[in-house]
C-alpha positions as protocol buffer text, in pm:
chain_id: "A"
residue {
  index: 1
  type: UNK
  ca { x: -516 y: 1001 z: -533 }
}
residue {
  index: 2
  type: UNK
  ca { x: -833 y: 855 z: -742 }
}
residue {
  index: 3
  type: UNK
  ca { x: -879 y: 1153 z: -895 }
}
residue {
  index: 4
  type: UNK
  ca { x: -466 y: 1221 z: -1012 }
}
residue {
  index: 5
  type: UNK
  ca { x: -495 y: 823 z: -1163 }
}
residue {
  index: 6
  type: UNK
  ca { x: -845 y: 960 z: -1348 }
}
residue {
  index: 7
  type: UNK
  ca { x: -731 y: 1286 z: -1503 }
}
residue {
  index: 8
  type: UNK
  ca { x: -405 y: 1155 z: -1583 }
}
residue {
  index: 9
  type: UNK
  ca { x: -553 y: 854 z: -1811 }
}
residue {
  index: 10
  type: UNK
  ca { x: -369 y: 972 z: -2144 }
}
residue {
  index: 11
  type: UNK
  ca { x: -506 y: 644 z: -2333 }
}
residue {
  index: 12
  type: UNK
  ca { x: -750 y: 904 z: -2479 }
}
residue {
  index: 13
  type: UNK
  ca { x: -491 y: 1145 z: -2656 }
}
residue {
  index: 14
  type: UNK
  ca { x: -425 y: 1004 z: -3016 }
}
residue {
  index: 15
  type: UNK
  ca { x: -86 y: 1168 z: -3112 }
}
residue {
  index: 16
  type: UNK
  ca { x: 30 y: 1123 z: -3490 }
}
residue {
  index: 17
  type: UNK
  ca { x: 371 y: 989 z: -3410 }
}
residue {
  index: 18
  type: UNK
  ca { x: 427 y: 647 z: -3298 }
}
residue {
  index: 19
  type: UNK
  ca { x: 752 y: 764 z: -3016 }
}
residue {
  index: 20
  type: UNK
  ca { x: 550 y: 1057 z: -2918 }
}
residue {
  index: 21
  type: UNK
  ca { x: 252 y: 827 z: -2831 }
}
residue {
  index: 22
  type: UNK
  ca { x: 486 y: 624 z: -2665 }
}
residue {
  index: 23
  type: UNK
  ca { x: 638 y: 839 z: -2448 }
}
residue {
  index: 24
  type: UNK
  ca { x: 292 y: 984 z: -2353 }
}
residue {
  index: 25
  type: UNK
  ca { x: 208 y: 643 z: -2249 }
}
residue {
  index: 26
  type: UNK
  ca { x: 586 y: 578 z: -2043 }
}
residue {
  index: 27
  type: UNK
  ca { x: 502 y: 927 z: -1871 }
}
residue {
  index: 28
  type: UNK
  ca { x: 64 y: 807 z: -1751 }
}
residue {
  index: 29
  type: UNK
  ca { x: 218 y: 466 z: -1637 }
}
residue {
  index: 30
  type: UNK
  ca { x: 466 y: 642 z: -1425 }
}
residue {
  index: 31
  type: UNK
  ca { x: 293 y: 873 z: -1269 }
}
residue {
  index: 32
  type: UNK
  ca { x: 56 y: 594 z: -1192 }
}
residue {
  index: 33
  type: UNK
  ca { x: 301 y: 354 z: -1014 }
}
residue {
  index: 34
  type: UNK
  ca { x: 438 y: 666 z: -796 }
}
residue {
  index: 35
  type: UNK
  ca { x: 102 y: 770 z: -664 }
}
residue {
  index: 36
  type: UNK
  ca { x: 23 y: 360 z: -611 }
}
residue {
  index: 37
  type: UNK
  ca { x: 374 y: 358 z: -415 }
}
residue {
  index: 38
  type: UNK
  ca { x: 308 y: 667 z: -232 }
}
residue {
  index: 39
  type: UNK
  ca { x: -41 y: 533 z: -116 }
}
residue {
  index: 40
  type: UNK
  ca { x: 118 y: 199 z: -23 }
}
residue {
  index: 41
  type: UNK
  ca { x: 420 y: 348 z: 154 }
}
residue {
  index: 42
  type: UNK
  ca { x: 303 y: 510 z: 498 }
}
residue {
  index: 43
  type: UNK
  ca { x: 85 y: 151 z: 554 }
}
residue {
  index: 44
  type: UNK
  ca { x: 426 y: -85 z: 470 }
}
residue {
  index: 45
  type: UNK
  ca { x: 634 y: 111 z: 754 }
}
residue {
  index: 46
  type: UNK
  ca { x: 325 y: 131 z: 985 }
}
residue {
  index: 47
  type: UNK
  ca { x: 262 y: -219 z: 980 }
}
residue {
  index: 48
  type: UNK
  ca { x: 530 y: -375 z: 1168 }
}
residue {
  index: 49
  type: UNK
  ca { x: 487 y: -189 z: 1460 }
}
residue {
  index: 50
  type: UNK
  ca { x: 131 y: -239 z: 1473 }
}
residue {
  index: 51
  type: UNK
  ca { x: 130 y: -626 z: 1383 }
}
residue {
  index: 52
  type: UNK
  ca { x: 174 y: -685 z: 1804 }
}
residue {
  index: 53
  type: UNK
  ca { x: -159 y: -584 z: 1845 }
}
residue {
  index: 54
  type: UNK
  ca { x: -306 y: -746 z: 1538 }
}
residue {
  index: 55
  type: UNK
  ca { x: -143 y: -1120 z: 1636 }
}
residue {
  index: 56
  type: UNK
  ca { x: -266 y: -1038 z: 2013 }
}
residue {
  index: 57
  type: UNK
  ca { x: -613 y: -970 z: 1887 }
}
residue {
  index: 58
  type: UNK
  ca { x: -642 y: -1280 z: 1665 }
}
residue {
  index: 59
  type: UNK
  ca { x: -515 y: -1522 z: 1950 }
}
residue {
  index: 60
  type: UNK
  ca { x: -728 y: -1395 z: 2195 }
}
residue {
  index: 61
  type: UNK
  ca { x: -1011 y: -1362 z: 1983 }
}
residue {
  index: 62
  type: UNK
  ca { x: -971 y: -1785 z: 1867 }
}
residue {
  index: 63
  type: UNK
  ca { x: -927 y: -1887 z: 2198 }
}
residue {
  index: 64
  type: UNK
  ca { x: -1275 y: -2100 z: 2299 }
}
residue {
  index: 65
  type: UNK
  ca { x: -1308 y: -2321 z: 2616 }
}
């Protein structure tokens, strides 16, 4: 995924026309956001069925006598 986000970074291509730079722009960001999203995704619908075992971990682990 780090290397899609590097070799898409269109910042560097200097097009003559304002919309045309724009649009190159709209289409980096996007890609961008759905490979962010994709990365995020598996580890959002993982989590609650793991977070049992996280909460029994952290009260036995602060229990002290």
């Amino acid at each position: 995924m780090r290397e899609m986000l590097i070799q898409n970074d269109t910042s560097k291509i200097v097009t003559s026309a304002g919309e045309a730079n724009a649009l190159v722009n709209m289409t980096g960001n996007l890609v961008k956001y759905c490979v962010t999203i994709v990365g995020t995704l598996p580890i959002l619908c993982a989590y609650p069925f793991a977070q049992k075992y996280f909460v029994t971990g952290i009260t036995l682990g602060g229990v002290k006598e």
